[in-house]
Coordinates of C-alpha atoms in Angstrom, one line a residue:
M1 CA -112.5 -54.7 -28.3
S2 CA -114.0 -52.6 -25.2
P3 CA -115.9 -50.1 -25.0
D4 CA -115.8 -46.0 -24.4
A5 CA -111.7 -46.3 -24.5
S6 CA -111.2 -42.7 -23.9
A7 CA -109.3 -40.6 -26.9
S8 CA -105.7 -39.6 -25.7
P9 CA -105.7 -37.1 -22.1
L10 CA -103.9 -33.7 -22.4
P11 CA -102.4 -35.1 -19.3
E12 CA -102.0 -32.8 -15.8
H13 CA -98.1 -34.1 -16.9
P14 CA -96.3 -35.9 -19.3
K15 CA -95.7 -39.6 -18.6
P16 CA -92.0 -40.6 -18.3
L17 CA -91.1 -41.1 -22.6
T18 CA -92.0 -45.5 -23.0
E19 CA -88.7 -47.0 -21.4
I20 CA -89.9 -49.5 -21.3
M21 CA -86.8 -51.5 -22.8
G22 CA -85.5 -54.5 -25.4
D23 CA -85.7 -55.1 -29.5
S24 CA -86.4 -58.5 -30.4
A25 CA -85.4 -57.3 -33.1
S26 CA -82.2 -55.9 -32.4
P27 CA -79.1 -57.5 -33.7
S28 CA -78.2 -59.7 -31.3
A29 CA -81.7 -61.1 -30.8
L30 CA -81.8 -61.4 -34.6
G31 CA -78.1 -62.9 -34.1
R32 CA -79.0 -65.3 -32.0
L33 CA -82.1 -66.9 -33.6
S34 CA -79.6 -67.0 -36.6
R35 CA -76.8 -69.6 -34.1
T36 CA -80.0 -71.4 -32.9
I37 CA -81.3 -72.1 -37.0
T38 CA -78.3 -73.3 -38.2
Q39 CA -77.2 -75.6 -34.7
K40 CA -80.7 -77.1 -35.8
G41 CA -80.1 -77.3 -39.6
R42 CA -76.8 -79.8 -38.5
S43 CA -79.6 -81.9 -36.8
P44 CA -81.4 -85.6 -38.5
K45 CA -84.9 -83.7 -38.9
L46 CA -87.9 -85.1 -40.1
K47 CA -89.0 -83.9 -43.8
E48 CA -91.9 -81.4 -42.5
R49 CA -89.2 -79.9 -40.5
R50 CA -85.9 -80.3 -43.2
K51 CA -88.9 -78.4 -45.7
A52 CA -89.4 -75.4 -42.9
M53 CA -85.6 -74.2 -41.9
P54 CA -85.1 -73.1 -45.1
L55 CA -88.2 -70.6 -45.5
L56 CA -87.2 -69.7 -41.5
R57 CA -83.7 -69.2 -42.6
S58 CA -84.8 -66.6 -45.3
A59 CA -87.7 -65.3 -42.6
L60 CA -85.1 -64.1 -41.2
E61 CA -83.1 -62.8 -43.2
A62 CA -86.3 -60.5 -43.8
L63 CA -86.4 -59.5 -40.7
K64 CA -83.1 -58.2 -40.6
N65 CA -83.6 -56.0 -43.9
H66 CA -87.2 -54.3 -41.6
D67 CA -89.5 -56.4 -44.1
Y68 CA -91.5 -57.7 -41.3
E69 CA -94.5 -58.2 -43.6
A70 CA -92.3 -60.6 -46.1
G71 CA -91.0 -62.1 -43.1
S72 CA -94.0 -62.8 -41.3
A73 CA -95.4 -64.6 -44.8
L74 CA -92.3 -66.3 -44.4
V75 CA -92.5 -67.5 -41.5
L76 CA -96.4 -68.8 -41.6
Q77 CA -95.6 -71.2 -45.1
S78 CA -92.6 -72.6 -42.9
L79 CA -95.2 -72.8 -40.2
E80 CA -97.6 -74.6 -42.5
H81 CA -94.8 -78.0 -42.4
D82 CA -94.7 -77.4 -38.3
R83 CA -96.5 -76.1 -36.2
T84 CA -94.8 -77.5 -33.6
S85 CA -91.4 -75.0 -34.2
G86 CA -91.4 -72.9 -31.0
L87 CA -88.3 -71.1 -32.8
G88 CA -91.3 -70.7 -36.3
W89 CA -93.6 -69.2 -33.6
H90 CA -90.9 -66.4 -31.9
I91 CA -90.1 -65.5 -35.3
L92 CA -93.7 -65.0 -36.4
A93 CA -93.9 -63.5 -32.9
I94 CA -91.3 -61.1 -34.0
A95 CA -92.6 -60.0 -37.5
Q96 CA -95.9 -59.6 -35.7
E97 CA -94.5 -57.1 -33.3
K98 CA -92.6 -54.9 -35.2
M99 CA -95.2 -54.9 -37.7
R100 CA -97.9 -53.3 -34.7
N101 CA -99.6 -56.3 -34.7
Y102 CA -99.9 -57.4 -30.9
G103 CA -102.5 -59.0 -30.4
N104 CA -101.2 -62.1 -33.4
A105 CA -97.3 -61.4 -31.8
L106 CA -99.0 -62.1 -27.8
S107 CA -100.5 -65.4 -29.1
A108 CA -97.2 -66.4 -31.4
Y109 CA -95.0 -65.1 -28.3
E110 CA -97.3 -67.4 -26.4
A111 CA -96.9 -70.1 -28.0
A112 CA -93.5 -70.0 -28.6
L113 CA -93.2 -69.9 -24.4
K114 CA -94.9 -73.3 -24.5
L115 CA -92.9 -74.5 -26.7
L116 CA -90.3 -73.7 -25.8
P117 CA -90.7 -72.8 -21.7
D118 CA -87.1 -73.1 -21.0
E119 CA -85.6 -69.7 -23.4
M120 CA -86.5 -67.8 -21.0
H121 CA -85.6 -64.6 -23.7
I122 CA -89.3 -65.4 -25.1
A123 CA -90.5 -65.1 -21.8
A124 CA -88.5 -61.8 -21.5
D125 CA -90.1 -60.7 -24.9
L126 CA -93.4 -61.6 -24.2
G127 CA -93.4 -60.1 -20.5
R128 CA -92.4 -57.1 -22.5
L129 CA -95.4 -56.8 -25.0
A130 CA -98.1 -57.7 -22.0
Q131 CA -96.1 -55.1 -20.3
K132 CA -97.1 -52.4 -23.3
L133 CA -100.1 -53.7 -23.7
G134 CA -101.5 -52.9 -20.0
Y135 CA -101.7 -56.5 -18.9
N136 CA -99.7 -56.7 -15.8
E137 CA -100.3 -59.5 -14.1
I138 CA -99.2 -61.2 -16.6
A139 CA -96.2 -59.6 -16.9
E140 CA -94.4 -59.0 -14.0
K141 CA -95.0 -62.9 -13.5
L142 CA -92.8 -63.1 -16.7
L143 CA -90.3 -60.7 -15.9
L144 CA -90.3 -62.2 -12.6
K145 CA -89.2 -65.7 -14.3
A146 CA -87.0 -64.0 -16.5
L147 CA -85.2 -61.8 -13.8
A148 CA -84.5 -65.8 -12.1
H149 CA -82.7 -66.9 -14.7
N150 CA -80.7 -64.0 -15.7
P151 CA -80.1 -61.3 -12.2
G152 CA -77.9 -58.9 -13.9
S153 CA -80.1 -58.3 -16.5
V154 CA -80.7 -54.0 -17.4
E155 CA -83.6 -54.8 -19.3
I156 CA -85.4 -56.6 -17.5
T157 CA -84.6 -55.1 -14.5
N158 CA -85.6 -52.2 -16.2
N159 CA -88.8 -53.3 -17.4
L160 CA -90.3 -55.0 -14.1
A161 CA -89.0 -51.4 -12.4
C162 CA -91.7 -49.9 -14.4
L163 CA -94.2 -52.7 -14.6
Q164 CA -94.0 -51.7 -10.9
R165 CA -94.4 -47.9 -10.7
D166 CA -96.3 -47.7 -13.1
R167 CA -99.1 -49.6 -10.4
G168 CA -98.1 -47.2 -7.9
D169 CA -96.2 -50.4 -5.8
Y170 CA -92.7 -47.3 -5.4
G171 CA -91.9 -49.0 -2.4
S172 CA -91.1 -52.6 -4.7
A173 CA -89.6 -50.3 -7.9
I174 CA -87.4 -48.8 -6.1
E175 CA -86.5 -51.7 -4.4
T176 CA -86.1 -53.2 -8.0
V177 CA -83.4 -50.1 -9.1
R178 CA -81.5 -50.3 -6.4
N179 CA -80.8 -54.2 -6.0
L180 CA -78.9 -54.0 -9.5
L181 CA -77.7 -50.5 -8.8
T182 CA -75.9 -51.4 -5.5
I183 CA -74.0 -54.5 -7.6
D184 CA -73.6 -52.0 -10.7
P185 CA -74.5 -48.4 -10.3
T186 CA -72.7 -47.5 -14.1
S187 CA -75.8 -47.7 -15.0
A188 CA -77.3 -44.8 -17.0
L189 CA -80.9 -46.5 -17.9
L190 CA -81.2 -47.6 -14.5
W191 CA -80.6 -43.9 -12.9
N192 CA -83.4 -42.5 -15.1
T193 CA -85.8 -45.2 -13.9
L194 CA -85.0 -44.4 -10.6
G195 CA -85.8 -40.8 -11.5
S196 CA -88.7 -41.5 -13.3
I197 CA -90.2 -43.1 -10.2
L198 CA -89.5 -40.4 -7.5
S199 CA -91.0 -38.2 -10.2
D200 CA -94.3 -40.2 -11.0
Q201 CA -95.0 -39.8 -6.8
G202 CA -94.0 -35.9 -7.2
E203 CA -90.4 -36.1 -5.7
M204 CA -89.3 -33.5 -8.4
E205 CA -85.8 -32.2 -6.8
Q206 CA -85.1 -35.6 -6.0
A207 CA -85.7 -36.7 -9.6
V208 CA -83.7 -34.2 -11.5
T209 CA -80.9 -35.4 -9.3
F210 CA -80.8 -38.6 -10.9
Y211 CA -82.0 -37.8 -14.2
D212 CA -78.3 -35.4 -14.1
E213 CA -76.9 -38.4 -12.6
A214 CA -77.5 -40.5 -15.9
L215 CA -76.6 -38.1 -18.1
R216 CA -73.3 -37.9 -16.6
L217 CA -72.8 -41.5 -17.1
D218 CA -74.5 -40.9 -20.7
P219 CA -74.7 -37.4 -22.0
D220 CA -76.8 -38.4 -25.3
F221 CA -79.3 -40.5 -22.9
S222 CA -82.4 -38.5 -24.8
K223 CA -84.7 -40.2 -22.8
A224 CA -83.5 -38.4 -19.3
L225 CA -83.4 -35.5 -21.0
Y226 CA -87.4 -35.8 -21.7
N227 CA -87.8 -36.4 -18.2
R228 CA -85.9 -34.4 -17.0
A229 CA -87.4 -31.5 -18.5
N230 CA -90.6 -33.2 -17.8
A231 CA -89.5 -32.3 -13.8
R232 CA -88.1 -29.6 -14.8
Q233 CA -91.5 -28.0 -16.2
A234 CA -93.0 -29.6 -12.7
L235 CA -90.9 -27.4 -11.3
G236 CA -92.1 -23.9 -12.8
D237 CA -88.4 -23.7 -14.7
S238 CA -90.1 -23.9 -18.8
V239 CA -86.3 -22.0 -19.2
Q240 CA -84.4 -24.3 -19.2
A241 CA -86.8 -27.4 -19.5
L242 CA -87.7 -25.8 -23.6
A243 CA -83.2 -26.5 -23.0
D244 CA -84.0 -30.0 -22.4
I245 CA -86.7 -30.7 -24.9
E246 CA -84.6 -29.1 -28.0
E247 CA -81.3 -30.6 -26.9
A248 CA -83.7 -33.8 -26.7
L249 CA -85.1 -33.3 -30.1
S250 CA -81.7 -32.4 -31.8
R251 CA -80.0 -36.2 -30.6
V252 CA -83.4 -38.7 -31.6
T253 CA -84.5 -40.1 -34.6
D254 CA -86.9 -43.1 -33.7
P255 CA -90.7 -41.1 -34.9
L256 CA -92.0 -42.4 -31.0
E257 CA -89.6 -40.8 -29.7
I258 CA -89.3 -37.5 -31.6
D259 CA -93.6 -37.3 -31.5
T260 CA -93.8 -38.2 -27.7
I261 CA -91.0 -35.1 -26.5
N262 CA -92.9 -32.9 -28.7
M263 CA -95.5 -33.4 -26.8
A264 CA -93.9 -32.3 -23.7
K265 CA -93.0 -29.7 -26.1
S266 CA -96.8 -28.1 -26.2
M267 CA -97.5 -28.7 -22.7
T268 CA -94.4 -26.3 -22.2
Q269 CA -95.3 -23.9 -24.3
I270 CA -99.5 -23.9 -23.6
F271 CA -98.1 -23.5 -19.9
T272 CA -95.8 -20.8 -20.5
G273 CA -99.0 -18.6 -22.4
R274 CA -97.3 -19.5 -26.3
L275 CA -100.7 -20.7 -26.6
R276 CA -100.6 -20.5 -31.0
E277 CA -97.1 -22.3 -31.0
G278 CA -98.4 -25.1 -27.9
F279 CA -101.4 -26.1 -29.5
E280 CA -99.8 -26.4 -33.0
T281 CA -97.5 -29.0 -31.4
Y282 CA -99.7 -30.5 -29.9
E283 CA -101.8 -31.8 -33.2
V284 CA -98.9 -34.2 -33.4
R285 CA -100.7 -36.3 -30.5
F286 CA -103.1 -37.9 -33.6
S287 CA -99.2 -39.8 -34.3
R288 CA -100.1 -43.3 -35.4
N289 CA -96.6 -43.2 -33.5
L290 CA -98.6 -42.5 -30.9
D291 CA -100.3 -45.6 -29.3
S292 CA -102.7 -43.1 -27.4
S293 CA -103.4 -41.3 -30.8
V294 CA -107.2 -41.0 -32.0
H295 CA -108.7 -41.9 -35.5
F296 CA -112.5 -40.4 -35.8
V297 CA -114.6 -41.9 -37.4
T298 CA -117.0 -39.4 -39.7
T299 CA -117.4 -37.5 -43.3
G300 CA -116.1 -35.2 -44.7
R301 CA -112.9 -33.4 -44.5
R302 CA -110.9 -32.5 -41.7
W303 CA -111.0 -29.0 -40.6
Q304 CA -107.9 -27.3 -41.3
P305 CA -106.9 -23.7 -39.4
H306 CA -107.7 -21.6 -42.9
D307 CA -110.3 -23.0 -43.8
E308 CA -113.5 -20.8 -43.9
L309 CA -116.1 -21.4 -41.8
A310 CA -118.4 -19.8 -42.6
G311 CA -121.8 -21.9 -44.7
A312 CA -120.4 -24.7 -43.2
K313 CA -122.3 -27.8 -41.9
L314 CA -119.5 -29.0 -39.2
I315 CA -119.2 -31.7 -36.7
V316 CA -116.8 -31.2 -34.0
F317 CA -115.6 -34.5 -31.3
G318 CA -115.2 -34.1 -27.5
E319 CA -111.4 -34.9 -27.1
Q320 CA -109.7 -36.3 -23.3
G321 CA -111.8 -36.4 -19.8
L322 CA -114.9 -35.2 -19.2
G323 CA -113.4 -32.0 -17.6
D324 CA -111.2 -31.8 -20.4
E325 CA -114.1 -31.7 -22.7
V326 CA -115.8 -29.3 -20.9
M327 CA -113.1 -26.4 -21.0
F328 CA -112.5 -27.0 -24.6
F329 CA -116.1 -26.1 -25.9
S330 CA -115.8 -23.0 -24.0
V331 CA -114.6 -22.4 -28.3
V332 CA -118.6 -23.0 -29.3
P333 CA -119.8 -19.5 -28.8
D334 CA -116.6 -18.3 -30.7
L335 CA -117.3 -21.0 -33.4
L336 CA -121.0 -20.5 -34.0
R337 CA -120.4 -16.4 -34.7
A338 CA -118.1 -17.6 -37.4
L339 CA -120.3 -20.4 -39.1
G340 CA -122.7 -17.3 -39.6
P341 CA -126.4 -18.4 -39.8
D342 CA -125.9 -20.7 -42.3
G343 CA -123.6 -23.3 -41.5
H344 CA -125.0 -25.7 -38.9
L345 CA -122.6 -27.2 -35.3
T346 CA -123.1 -30.7 -34.5
L347 CA -121.6 -31.6 -31.4
A348 CA -120.3 -35.2 -30.6
I349 CA -120.1 -34.9 -27.0
E350 CA -119.7 -37.0 -23.7
R351 CA -123.0 -38.5 -23.5
R352 CA -124.0 -37.2 -20.0
L353 CA -123.2 -33.9 -21.3
A354 CA -125.9 -34.1 -24.1
P355 CA -128.5 -32.3 -21.7
L356 CA -126.5 -29.1 -20.1
F357 CA -125.1 -29.1 -23.5
Q358 CA -128.6 -29.2 -25.5
R359 CA -130.0 -26.6 -23.3
S360 CA -127.3 -24.0 -23.9
F361 CA -126.9 -23.8 -28.2
P362 CA -130.6 -25.3 -29.0
Q363 CA -129.5 -23.9 -32.0
V364 CA -126.6 -26.8 -32.4
T365 CA -127.5 -30.8 -32.5
I366 CA -125.6 -33.1 -29.9
V367 CA -125.0 -36.1 -29.9
A368 CA -122.8 -38.5 -27.9
H369 CA -119.3 -40.1 -28.9
H370 CA -118.6 -43.2 -28.6
S371 CA -115.4 -44.7 -28.8
V372 CA -113.7 -48.2 -29.1
K373 CA -110.4 -49.9 -28.4
F374 CA -108.5 -52.8 -30.2
E375 CA -104.6 -53.9 -29.7
G376 CA -104.0 -50.6 -27.9
R377 CA -105.3 -48.2 -30.6
V378 CA -108.8 -46.0 -30.3
A379 CA -111.5 -45.1 -33.0
R380 CA -114.2 -42.7 -31.7
K381 CA -117.1 -41.6 -33.7
A382 CA -120.6 -39.8 -33.7
I383 CA -124.0 -41.3 -32.5
F384 CA -127.2 -40.6 -35.1
D385 CA -130.3 -42.1 -34.6
G386 CA -130.5 -42.7 -38.3
P387 CA -127.5 -42.4 -40.6
E388 CA -124.8 -40.1 -40.5
P389 CA -125.4 -36.6 -41.9
Q390 CA -122.5 -35.6 -44.2
F391 CA -120.6 -33.1 -43.4
D392 CA -118.1 -30.8 -45.0
L393 CA -115.9 -30.6 -42.5
W394 CA -114.8 -32.6 -39.1
A395 CA -113.3 -31.2 -36.0
P396 CA -111.5 -32.6 -32.9
V397 CA -112.3 -29.8 -30.6
G398 CA -108.9 -29.2 -29.0
S399 CA -107.6 -28.9 -32.4
L400 CA -110.6 -25.3 -33.0
W401 CA -108.4 -23.9 -30.1
Q402 CA -105.5 -23.3 -33.0
R403 CA -107.1 -20.8 -34.1
F404 CA -109.7 -19.2 -31.8
R405 CA -107.1 -19.3 -28.4
Q406 CA -104.1 -18.2 -29.8
N407 CA -103.5 -15.7 -27.2
V408 CA -104.4 -15.3 -23.3
S409 CA -105.9 -12.3 -24.2
D410 CA -108.6 -14.3 -27.2
F411 CA -110.4 -15.3 -24.1
G412 CA -112.4 -11.8 -23.5
D413 CA -113.7 -11.4 -19.9
A414 CA -114.9 -15.7 -20.5
K415 CA -118.8 -15.7 -20.0
P416 CA -120.9 -18.9 -18.8
F417 CA -121.3 -20.6 -21.3
L418 CA -123.3 -23.4 -20.2
I419 CA -127.2 -23.1 -19.5
P420 CA -128.3 -25.2 -16.1
P421 CA -131.7 -25.7 -15.9
P422 CA -133.4 -22.5 -14.4
D423 CA -136.0 -25.1 -11.5
R424 CA -133.2 -26.9 -10.6
V425 CA -131.1 -23.5 -9.8
A426 CA -134.3 -22.6 -7.6
H427 CA -134.3 -25.8 -5.9
W428 CA -131.3 -26.1 -5.3
R429 CA -131.4 -22.4 -3.5
N430 CA -134.1 -23.5 -0.9
V431 CA -132.8 -26.3 0.4
L432 CA -129.1 -24.5 0.4
A433 CA -131.3 -21.5 2.2
D434 CA -133.2 -24.0 4.6
L435 CA -129.0 -24.5 6.4
G436 CA -129.2 -21.4 7.8
P437 CA -128.0 -18.1 6.6
E438 CA -123.9 -18.6 6.8
P439 CA -122.5 -19.1 3.6
K440 CA -122.1 -21.8 1.5
V441 CA -119.5 -23.2 -0.2
G442 CA -118.8 -26.4 -1.5
V443 CA -115.7 -28.8 -1.7
V444 CA -113.7 -30.7 -4.0
W445 CA -110.4 -32.5 -3.3
K446 CA -109.7 -35.3 -5.8
S447 CA -110.0 -37.4 -8.8
L448 CA -112.3 -39.9 -9.1
V449 CA -108.2 -41.7 -10.5
M450 CA -105.9 -41.1 -7.7
D451 CA -103.6 -44.1 -8.7
G452 CA -99.9 -43.2 -9.8
M453 CA -99.0 -40.2 -11.2
R454 CA -102.4 -38.6 -10.6
A455 CA -102.6 -38.7 -6.9
R456 CA -99.8 -36.4 -6.5
Y457 CA -102.1 -33.5 -7.9
F458 CA -104.4 -33.2 -4.4
S459 CA -103.3 -32.7 -1.5
S460 CA -104.7 -34.7 1.1
F461 CA -108.2 -34.0 2.7
Q462 CA -106.2 -34.2 6.8
L463 CA -104.7 -30.6 5.2
W464 CA -108.7 -29.9 4.4
E465 CA -109.0 -29.5 8.1
R466 CA -107.8 -25.7 8.8
V467 CA -109.9 -24.6 5.8
L468 CA -113.2 -26.6 7.5
R469 CA -112.6 -24.8 10.8
V470 CA -112.9 -20.9 9.1
P471 CA -115.9 -20.0 11.2
G472 CA -119.2 -18.8 9.9
L473 CA -119.1 -21.2 7.2
T474 CA -121.4 -24.0 5.7
F475 CA -118.8 -26.6 4.2
V476 CA -121.1 -28.8 1.2
N477 CA -119.4 -32.3 -0.4
L478 CA -119.3 -32.0 -3.8
Q479 CA -117.3 -34.5 -4.7
Y480 CA -117.7 -37.6 -6.5
G481 CA -116.9 -41.0 -6.2
D482 CA -116.6 -43.2 -2.5
V483 CA -116.1 -40.8 -0.2
S484 CA -116.9 -41.7 3.2
A485 CA -113.1 -42.3 4.7
E486 CA -113.0 -38.7 4.7
L487 CA -116.2 -37.8 6.1
E488 CA -116.2 -39.7 8.3
H489 CA -112.3 -38.8 9.2
A490 CA -114.3 -35.2 9.5
R491 CA -116.9 -35.6 11.7
N492 CA -114.7 -38.0 13.7
S493 CA -112.6 -34.2 14.0
G494 CA -115.6 -32.2 15.0
L495 CA -116.5 -30.5 11.4
T496 CA -119.1 -30.9 9.4
I497 CA -119.4 -31.6 5.9
W498 CA -123.2 -31.3 4.3
S499 CA -124.0 -33.8 1.8
P500 CA -126.2 -33.0 -1.2
P501 CA -129.5 -35.3 -0.9
G502 CA -130.7 -37.1 -4.5
I503 CA -128.1 -36.4 -6.5
D504 CA -125.2 -38.6 -8.1
L505 CA -122.1 -36.4 -7.6
K506 CA -120.6 -38.5 -10.8
D507 CA -123.7 -38.4 -13.6
D508 CA -126.6 -36.0 -12.3
L509 CA -124.3 -32.8 -14.5
D510 CA -127.4 -31.0 -15.3
D511 CA -128.2 -31.1 -11.0
I512 CA -123.8 -30.2 -10.3
A513 CA -124.1 -27.3 -12.4
A514 CA -128.1 -26.2 -11.2
L515 CA -126.3 -26.9 -6.9
G516 CA -122.5 -25.2 -8.5
V517 CA -124.8 -21.9 -8.9
A518 CA -126.6 -21.8 -6.2
L519 CA -123.8 -22.3 -4.0
D520 CA -122.0 -18.8 -2.8
L521 CA -118.4 -20.3 -4.1
I522 CA -116.7 -23.3 -4.5
V523 CA -112.9 -24.8 -3.5
G524 CA -110.5 -27.4 -4.3
Q525 CA -108.8 -29.0 -7.2
P526 CA -110.0 -29.1 -10.1
N527 CA -112.2 -31.8 -11.8
A528 CA -115.2 -32.5 -13.7
T529 CA -117.5 -31.3 -11.1
T530 CA -115.4 -28.2 -10.8
N531 CA -115.0 -27.4 -14.2
I532 CA -119.5 -27.7 -15.0
A533 CA -120.2 -25.8 -12.2
S534 CA -117.4 -22.6 -13.7
A535 CA -118.6 -23.6 -16.9
S536 CA -122.0 -22.1 -16.0
G537 CA -121.1 -18.9 -13.7
A538 CA -120.5 -20.4 -10.8
S539 CA -117.9 -18.8 -8.4
Y540 CA -114.0 -21.6 -8.1
W541 CA -111.2 -21.2 -6.2
G542 CA -108.8 -23.5 -8.0
L543 CA -105.9 -25.2 -6.4
A544 CA -102.5 -25.6 -8.8
T545 CA -100.0 -27.0 -9.5
P546 CA -96.6 -25.2 -10.1
D547 CA -96.7 -26.7 -13.6
D548 CA -100.7 -26.4 -13.8
W549 CA -101.2 -26.2 -18.2
T550 CA -105.3 -25.0 -17.6
C551 CA -104.2 -21.4 -16.5
F552 CA -102.3 -21.0 -20.0
G553 CA -99.5 -18.7 -19.1
T554 CA -101.5 -16.8 -16.1
R555 CA -100.5 -17.4 -12.8
D556 CA -103.7 -16.5 -10.6
R557 CA -106.4 -17.8 -12.4
F558 CA -107.8 -20.6 -14.7
P559 CA -108.8 -17.4 -17.9
M560 CA -112.0 -19.5 -20.1
Y561 CA -113.5 -19.4 -16.7
G562 CA -114.7 -16.3 -15.8
G563 CA -115.2 -16.8 -11.9
A564 CA -112.1 -18.9 -11.1
R565 CA -109.3 -18.1 -9.5
A566 CA -106.2 -20.5 -9.1
L567 CA -104.1 -20.6 -5.6
F568 CA -100.5 -21.7 -6.9
A569 CA -99.1 -24.8 -4.3
E570 CA -95.1 -24.2 -4.2
G571 CA -94.3 -27.4 -5.2
F572 CA -95.3 -31.2 -5.7
G573 CA -96.1 -32.0 -2.4
R574 CA -95.9 -28.5 -1.2
W575 CA -99.4 -28.3 0.1
E576 CA -99.1 -26.3 3.7
S577 CA -98.5 -23.1 2.5
V578 CA -101.2 -22.6 -0.7
M579 CA -104.1 -24.1 2.3
D580 CA -102.8 -21.1 4.6
Q581 CA -103.1 -18.9 2.0
L582 CA -106.8 -20.5 1.6
T583 CA -107.5 -20.9 5.4
R584 CA -106.5 -17.3 5.3
E585 CA -108.0 -15.6 2.5
I586 CA -111.2 -17.9 2.9
T587 CA -111.9 -16.2 5.9
E588 CA -111.3 -13.0 5.3
W589 CA -113.8 -13.7 2.2
A590 CA -116.9 -14.6 4.9
S591 CA -116.1 -11.4 7.3
S592 CA -116.7 -9.8 3.7
K593 CA -119.8 -11.5 3.7
T594 CA -121.3 -11.7 6.9
R595 CA -120.7 -8.0 6.4
N596 CA -122.4 -7.6 3.5
V597 CA -125.8 -9.2 4.4
A598 CA -125.6 -7.1 7.9

């Protein structure tokens, strides 16, 4: 169990529907096991094995009837008679996997493969489960071993390509898929996977072409419909995206697929400004069918949108990443008005935000939340110095938007809701003034996590050169993480980006808020820093991808922050035009600031 596991994110863009293929309890897989039991039953056996075999037959029948708990119990009895039965461990692994006891299933698969090292279907099953649980290095070794034994397997090829895609090794992923498509170009599954690889890199137009081919080969392929909807949404075609989503929903019966597709539906609805519908649909994130769902551990009853809040003792949990947590908590002033003078609000938030929120809302109890992850499941609770109080109601913060943000007009004029420390604001204003009279512009250009899908949401640093060459401005580094390569590149290009001394741009959130307010302007892609600064009242111009849901149906602003503009890129990876726009507008802005000073 690992501490501080992140709660389920509201992603920039939905990931492709899980394409890890294979069902260890499929009719063909269970049929193969049934034949193996029959063959072993004809061979001379030790007394212990003769006792185990009928139990294995009964366990297998239970699995065929989807009674995995009974099957697990029966196979455990068989293993009491013969613990060296690789077949028994394999059946136990299947039963445990279908019960979602993934840790037990992993151990049982490992035991089965150790006893039956030449059974490549066990290696494939173990690799698939290891991949699902994030043990990618182990999974790749097992899948490569299984694929070498069965090079024409669409299922294993697909799973290996998905693993390579998810770790950002796109070249290997494409090569893995193409190797088999060259031999057999009729696999809709592999065309769909190839589309997902291109989509992951932001090549949405080409991804749509591959999804179209998958659907030509299999018109009922719901995964390809869902994935094409995501690509179309990323291209700004919300109408066709919703049409694909509704069509996909009409064709699926698997609860996991239904919930995953509904997550994409919520994103599309929010993006188009249909906030009431979107946030109602977004409640699907707590479905137990989704491995990313979060369980909140607290007292009281879960809040519902129709519940009366006046006079209630309410605890609200932060969720998603740091930047999203700040954004969602913009409803706190609305919430305090609804609770009234007799109610009390407790916020369970990211630990680093506690001082900033306590200063901003002195009447609110601020505590840190803590998460643990076990076998792919996340549980989150609030940390109190003493016993946890008894609350009337509790809510994840995103759920509150069902009531307080049903339309874009509900944002109003979006006043700042966070208060940075005044002495630090004064400090940074003095420090910045010492740099000279030019306007001071903070710059951010990436997120701390830049692997896989996230990289497509940020322009290359080289494209910032045209902005950084605008005369009459002092540029200030606000980028957290390791930026030594980018700053060296800037120096070698004759550019100056001043780095503020004595501040940890990742963890000193009070100081980040103060510095953001002291600056004249902040520009760059949205991240935790820009959310904190904007919530504190900083002026911010954000570079947005075509599917940026945080604009909530607008095309020129981030409505949760009054001083935040949005400049949209024309497409994924097409940053040149928006960087040109930013360069023109910041040049005009700099000139106006100079005239005003004069």
